[in-house]
GROMACS .gro file of C-alpha atoms in nm:
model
  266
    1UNK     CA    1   8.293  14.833   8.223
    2UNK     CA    2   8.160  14.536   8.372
    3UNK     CA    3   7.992  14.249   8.223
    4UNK     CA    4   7.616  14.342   8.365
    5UNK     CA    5   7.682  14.715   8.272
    6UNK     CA    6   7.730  14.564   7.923
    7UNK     CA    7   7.398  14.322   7.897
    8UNK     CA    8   7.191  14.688   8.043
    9UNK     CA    9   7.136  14.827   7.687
   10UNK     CA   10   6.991  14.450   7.577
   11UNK     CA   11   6.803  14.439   7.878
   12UNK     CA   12   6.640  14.745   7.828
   13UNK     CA   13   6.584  14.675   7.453
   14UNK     CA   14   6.400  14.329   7.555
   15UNK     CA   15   6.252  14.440   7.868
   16UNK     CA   16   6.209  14.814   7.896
   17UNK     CA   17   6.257  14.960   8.241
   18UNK     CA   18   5.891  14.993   8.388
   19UNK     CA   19   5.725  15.108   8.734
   20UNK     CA   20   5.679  14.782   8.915
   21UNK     CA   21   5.369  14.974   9.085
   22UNK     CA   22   5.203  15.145   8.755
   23UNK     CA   23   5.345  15.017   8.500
   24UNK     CA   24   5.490  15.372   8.430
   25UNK     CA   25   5.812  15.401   8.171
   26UNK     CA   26   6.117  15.431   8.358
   27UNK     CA   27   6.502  15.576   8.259
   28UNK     CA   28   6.644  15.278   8.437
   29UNK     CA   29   6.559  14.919   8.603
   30UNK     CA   30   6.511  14.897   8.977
   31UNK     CA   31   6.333  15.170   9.103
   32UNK     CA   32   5.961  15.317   9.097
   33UNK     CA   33   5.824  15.627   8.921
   34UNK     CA   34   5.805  15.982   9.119
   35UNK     CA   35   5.432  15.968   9.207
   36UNK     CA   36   5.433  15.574   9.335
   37UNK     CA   37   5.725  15.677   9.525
   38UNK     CA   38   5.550  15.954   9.693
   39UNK     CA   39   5.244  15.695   9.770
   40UNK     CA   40   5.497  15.489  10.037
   41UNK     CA   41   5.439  15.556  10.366
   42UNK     CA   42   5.758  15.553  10.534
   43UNK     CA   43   5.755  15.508  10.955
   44UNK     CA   44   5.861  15.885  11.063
   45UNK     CA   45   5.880  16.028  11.409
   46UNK     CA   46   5.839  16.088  11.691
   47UNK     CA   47   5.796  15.704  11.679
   48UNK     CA   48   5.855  15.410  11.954
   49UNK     CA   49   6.252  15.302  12.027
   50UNK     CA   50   6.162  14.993  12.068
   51UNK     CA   51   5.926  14.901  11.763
   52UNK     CA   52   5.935  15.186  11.580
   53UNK     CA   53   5.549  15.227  11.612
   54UNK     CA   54   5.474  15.599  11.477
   55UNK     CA   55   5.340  15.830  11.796
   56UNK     CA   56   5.194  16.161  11.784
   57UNK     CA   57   5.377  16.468  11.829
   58UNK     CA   58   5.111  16.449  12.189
   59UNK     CA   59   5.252  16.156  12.316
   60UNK     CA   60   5.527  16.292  12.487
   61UNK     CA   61   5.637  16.581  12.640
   62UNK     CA   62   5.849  16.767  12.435
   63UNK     CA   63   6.157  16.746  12.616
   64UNK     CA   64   6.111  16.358  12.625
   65UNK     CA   65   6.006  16.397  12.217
   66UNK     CA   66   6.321  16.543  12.162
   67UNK     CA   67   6.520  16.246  12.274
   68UNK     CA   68   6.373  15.992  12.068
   69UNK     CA   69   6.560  15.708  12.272
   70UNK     CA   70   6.305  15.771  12.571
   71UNK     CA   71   6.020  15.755  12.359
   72UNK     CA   72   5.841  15.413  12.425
   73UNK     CA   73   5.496  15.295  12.329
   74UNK     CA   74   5.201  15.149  12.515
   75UNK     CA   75   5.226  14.827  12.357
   76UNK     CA   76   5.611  14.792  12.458
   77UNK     CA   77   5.548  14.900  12.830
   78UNK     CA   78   5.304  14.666  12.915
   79UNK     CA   79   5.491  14.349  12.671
   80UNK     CA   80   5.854  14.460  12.651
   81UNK     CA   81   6.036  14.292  12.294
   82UNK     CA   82   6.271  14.039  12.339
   83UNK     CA   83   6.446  14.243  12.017
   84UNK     CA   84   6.669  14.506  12.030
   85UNK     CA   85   6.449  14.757  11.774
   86UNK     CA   86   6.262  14.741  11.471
   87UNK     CA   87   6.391  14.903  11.137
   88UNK     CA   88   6.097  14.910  10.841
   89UNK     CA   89   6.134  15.074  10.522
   90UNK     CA   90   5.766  15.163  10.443
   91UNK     CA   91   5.449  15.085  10.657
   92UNK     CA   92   5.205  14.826  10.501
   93UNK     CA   93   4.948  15.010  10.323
   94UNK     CA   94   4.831  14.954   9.929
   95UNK     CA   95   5.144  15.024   9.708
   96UNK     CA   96   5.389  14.840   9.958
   97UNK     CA   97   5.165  14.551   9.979
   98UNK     CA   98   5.197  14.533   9.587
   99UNK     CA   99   5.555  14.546   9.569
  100UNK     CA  100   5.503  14.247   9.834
  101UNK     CA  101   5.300  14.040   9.652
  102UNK     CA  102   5.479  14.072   9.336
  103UNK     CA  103   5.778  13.977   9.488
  104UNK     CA  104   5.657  13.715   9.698
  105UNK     CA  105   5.366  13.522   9.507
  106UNK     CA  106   5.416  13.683   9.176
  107UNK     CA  107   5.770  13.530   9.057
  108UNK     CA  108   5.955  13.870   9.017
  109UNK     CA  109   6.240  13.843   9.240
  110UNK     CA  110   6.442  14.149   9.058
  111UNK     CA  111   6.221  14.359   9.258
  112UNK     CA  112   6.426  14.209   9.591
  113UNK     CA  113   6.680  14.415   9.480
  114UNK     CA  114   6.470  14.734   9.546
  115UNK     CA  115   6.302  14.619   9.834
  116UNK     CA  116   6.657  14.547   9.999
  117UNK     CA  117   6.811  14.885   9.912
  118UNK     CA  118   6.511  15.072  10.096
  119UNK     CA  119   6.543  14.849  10.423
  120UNK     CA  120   6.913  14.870  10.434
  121UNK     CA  121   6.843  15.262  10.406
  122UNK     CA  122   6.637  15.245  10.763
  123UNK     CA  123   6.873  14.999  10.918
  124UNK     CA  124   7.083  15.282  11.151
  125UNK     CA  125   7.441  15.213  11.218
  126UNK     CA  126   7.554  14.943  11.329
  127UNK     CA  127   7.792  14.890  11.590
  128UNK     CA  128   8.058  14.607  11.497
  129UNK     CA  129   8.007  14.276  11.292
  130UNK     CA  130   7.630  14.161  11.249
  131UNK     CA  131   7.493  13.889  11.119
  132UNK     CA  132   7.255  13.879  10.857
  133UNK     CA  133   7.010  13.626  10.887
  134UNK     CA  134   6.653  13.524  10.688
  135UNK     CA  135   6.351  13.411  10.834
  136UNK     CA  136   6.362  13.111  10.771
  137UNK     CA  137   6.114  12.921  10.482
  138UNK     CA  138   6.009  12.521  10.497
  139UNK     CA  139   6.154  12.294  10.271
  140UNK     CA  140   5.789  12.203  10.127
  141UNK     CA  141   5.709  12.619  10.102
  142UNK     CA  142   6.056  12.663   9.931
  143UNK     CA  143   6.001  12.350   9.667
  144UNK     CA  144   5.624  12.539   9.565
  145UNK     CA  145   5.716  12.906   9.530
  146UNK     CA  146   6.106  12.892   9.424
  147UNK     CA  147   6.262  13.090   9.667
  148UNK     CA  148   6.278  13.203  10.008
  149UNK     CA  149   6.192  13.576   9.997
  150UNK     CA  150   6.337  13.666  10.329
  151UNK     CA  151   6.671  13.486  10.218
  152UNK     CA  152   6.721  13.741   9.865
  153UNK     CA  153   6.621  14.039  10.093
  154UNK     CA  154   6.932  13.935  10.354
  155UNK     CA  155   7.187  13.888  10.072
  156UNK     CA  156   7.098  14.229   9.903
  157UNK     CA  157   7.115  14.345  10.273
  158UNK     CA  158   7.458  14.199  10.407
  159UNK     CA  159   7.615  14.338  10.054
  160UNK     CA  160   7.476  14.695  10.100
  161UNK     CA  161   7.550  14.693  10.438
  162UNK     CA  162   7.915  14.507  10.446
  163UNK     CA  163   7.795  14.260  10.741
  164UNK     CA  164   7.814  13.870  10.703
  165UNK     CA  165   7.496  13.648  10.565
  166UNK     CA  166   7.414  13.312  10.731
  167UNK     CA  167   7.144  13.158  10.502
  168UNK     CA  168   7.087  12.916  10.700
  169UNK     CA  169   7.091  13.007  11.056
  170UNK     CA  170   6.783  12.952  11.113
  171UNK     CA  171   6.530  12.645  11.002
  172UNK     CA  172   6.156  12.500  10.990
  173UNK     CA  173   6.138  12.174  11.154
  174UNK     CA  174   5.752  12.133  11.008
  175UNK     CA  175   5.521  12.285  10.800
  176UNK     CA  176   5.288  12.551  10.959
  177UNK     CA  177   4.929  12.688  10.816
  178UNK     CA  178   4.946  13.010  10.605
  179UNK     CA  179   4.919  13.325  10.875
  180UNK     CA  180   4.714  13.581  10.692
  181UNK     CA  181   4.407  13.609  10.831
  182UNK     CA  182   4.510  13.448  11.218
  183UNK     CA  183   4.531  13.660  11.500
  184UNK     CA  184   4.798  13.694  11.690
  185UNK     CA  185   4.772  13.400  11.994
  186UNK     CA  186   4.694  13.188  11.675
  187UNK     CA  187   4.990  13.256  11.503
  188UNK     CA  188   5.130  13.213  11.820
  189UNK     CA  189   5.040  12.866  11.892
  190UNK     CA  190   5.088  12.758  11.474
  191UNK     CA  191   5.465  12.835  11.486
  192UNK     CA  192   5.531  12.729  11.865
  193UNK     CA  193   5.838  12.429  11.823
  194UNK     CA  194   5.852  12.493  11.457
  195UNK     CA  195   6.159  12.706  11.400
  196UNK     CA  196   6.524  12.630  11.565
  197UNK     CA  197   6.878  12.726  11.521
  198UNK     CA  198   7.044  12.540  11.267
  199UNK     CA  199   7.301  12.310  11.502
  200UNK     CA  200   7.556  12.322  11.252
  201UNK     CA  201   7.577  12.717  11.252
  202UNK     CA  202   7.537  12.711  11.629
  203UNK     CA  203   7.888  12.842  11.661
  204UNK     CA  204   7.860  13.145  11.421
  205UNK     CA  205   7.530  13.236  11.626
  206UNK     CA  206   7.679  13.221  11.984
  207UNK     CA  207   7.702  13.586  12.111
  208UNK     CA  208   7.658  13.722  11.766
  209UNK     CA  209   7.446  14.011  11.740
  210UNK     CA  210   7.184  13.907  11.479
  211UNK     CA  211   7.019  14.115  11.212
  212UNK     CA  212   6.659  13.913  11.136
  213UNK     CA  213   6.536  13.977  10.819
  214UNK     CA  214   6.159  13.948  10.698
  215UNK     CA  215   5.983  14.091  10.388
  216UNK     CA  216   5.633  14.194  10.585
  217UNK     CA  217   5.630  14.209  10.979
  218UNK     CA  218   5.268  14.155  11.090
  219UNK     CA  219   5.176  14.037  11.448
  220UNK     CA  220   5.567  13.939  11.531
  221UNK     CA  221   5.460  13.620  11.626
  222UNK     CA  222   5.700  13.483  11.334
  223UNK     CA  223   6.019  13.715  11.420
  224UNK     CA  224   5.929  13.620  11.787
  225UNK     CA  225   5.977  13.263  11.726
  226UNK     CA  226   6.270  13.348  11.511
  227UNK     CA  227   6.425  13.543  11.826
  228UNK     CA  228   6.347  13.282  12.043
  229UNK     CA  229   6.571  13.042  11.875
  230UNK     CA  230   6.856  13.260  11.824
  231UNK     CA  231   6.831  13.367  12.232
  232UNK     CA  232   6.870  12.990  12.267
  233UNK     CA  233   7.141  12.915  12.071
  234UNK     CA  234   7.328  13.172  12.236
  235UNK     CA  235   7.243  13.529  12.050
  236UNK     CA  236   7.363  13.827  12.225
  237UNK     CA  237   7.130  14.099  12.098
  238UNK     CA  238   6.859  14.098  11.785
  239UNK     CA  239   6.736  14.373  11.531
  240UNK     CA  240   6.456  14.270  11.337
  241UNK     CA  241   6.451  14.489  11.003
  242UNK     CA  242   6.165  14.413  10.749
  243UNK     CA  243   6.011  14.601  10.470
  244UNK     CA  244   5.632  14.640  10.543
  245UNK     CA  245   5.512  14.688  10.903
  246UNK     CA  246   5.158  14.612  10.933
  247UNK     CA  247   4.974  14.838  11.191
  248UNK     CA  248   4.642  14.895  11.214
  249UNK     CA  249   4.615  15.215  11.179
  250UNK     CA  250   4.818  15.224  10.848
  251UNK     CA  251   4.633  14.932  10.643
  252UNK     CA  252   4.292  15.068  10.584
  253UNK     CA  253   4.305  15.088  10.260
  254UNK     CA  254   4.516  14.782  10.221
  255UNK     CA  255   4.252  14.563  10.392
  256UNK     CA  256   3.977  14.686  10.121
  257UNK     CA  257   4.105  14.416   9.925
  258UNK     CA  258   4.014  14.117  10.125
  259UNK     CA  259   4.057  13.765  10.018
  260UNK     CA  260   4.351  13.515   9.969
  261UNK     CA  261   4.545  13.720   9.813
  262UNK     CA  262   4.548  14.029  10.033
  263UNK     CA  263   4.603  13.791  10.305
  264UNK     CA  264   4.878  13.600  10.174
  265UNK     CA  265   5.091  13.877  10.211
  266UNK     CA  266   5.080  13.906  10.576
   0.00000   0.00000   0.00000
């Protein structure tokens, strides 16, 4: 028996396993109850290639629907991704945006753990070594809240998924203006110049095929800066896998709750 398997009794004793969403009794730590796992909206298909976007079962023909490689959005037609696919474990609606805060603003990084295990779940084989890497958080940003959330969701993910973690791949040369709330040529211009590759992991990046990891992907004008940087430095390829993926079709309800909070999460 191992020494955490022995502490899980006292754990439980001191702090008894509870629903992170509802506050529900649970048998064990680290997961959510029946019903608030029913209330995630996981991304299903027929959905885009490229970004994952869900389609309708109209938007193709169904010999095209069938292969789901051939199925490509509007969006990625017209502005093709510099990233090779997008892998999301739930689509940002009212119960993942919870888990999000709480993990992000509210202190409880345990819950990184679960987060983690549900994006590693989407992320679909992979072919070879990849390399794990966070989006990155400035130094100022990472003094305030603790922790860079994007950097405990990439070392749950490299463990589950047996790759290799670069922490610090990627850096914030300044500070930039909280994004919730911007739209997208905003968030744009905010981060343009203000994330590079890390010169002293320039080697480990140079034709690596990169993993970018993110807790909530919103208008990708973050992960696009992120992508940028790693192209230069000498990236072959880049996956982008993230927890929530905002769309606007799948946030109604999420939106209700307007305010800093609601958009500190974006």
């Amino acid at each position: 028996m191992t020494a955490p398997a022995l502490f899980v009794p006292l754990l439980d004793l001191v702090f008894p396993p509870r629903c992170p969403l509802c506050g529900e009794a649970l048998a064990e730590q680290g997961g959510l109850c029946s019903a608030c796992w029913s209330t995630l909206v996981v991304p299903g298909d027929p959905s885009c290639s490229r970004c994952q976007r869900p389609l309708a079962q109209t938007d193709a023909p169904a010999d095209v629907a069938r292969d789901s490689d051939r199925l490509v959005c509007a969006a990625c037609l017209v502005h093709p991704p510099r990233h090779h696919g997008i892998s999301a474990a739930t689509l940002y609606t009212a119960p993942s945006r919870k888990l999000v805060l709480a993990f992000k603003h509210g202190r409880r990084v345990a819950l990184g753990a679960l987060l983690a295990r549900l994006m590693a779940a989407r992320v679909p084989p992979l072919d070879g070594p990849w390399l794990v890497v966070p989006v990155p958080l400035h130094r100022w940003r990472l003094w305030k809240r603790g922790y860079n959330q994007s950097a405990v969701l990439a070392q749950h993910i490299a463990r589950a998924l047996g790759q290799p973690l670069c922490i610090d791949a990627l850096e914030r040369t300044r500070r930039t203006p909280s994004l919730g709330g911007l739209d997208r040529r905003t968030r744009a211009r905010a981060l343009a110049g203000a994330i590079r590759a890390n010169p002293a992991r320039s080697g480990r990046i140079a034709g690596a095929s990169v993993l970018l990891v993110d807790d909530v992907l919103t208008s990708g004008a973050t992960t696009d800066a992120c992508i940028k940087a790693l192209r230069q430095a000498g990236a072959a390829r880049v996956r982008i896998a993230c927890f929530a993926r905002v769309l606007d079709e799948a946030i109604d309800d999420a939106t209700q709750a307007a305010g800093p909070e609601s958009q500190a999460a974006a």
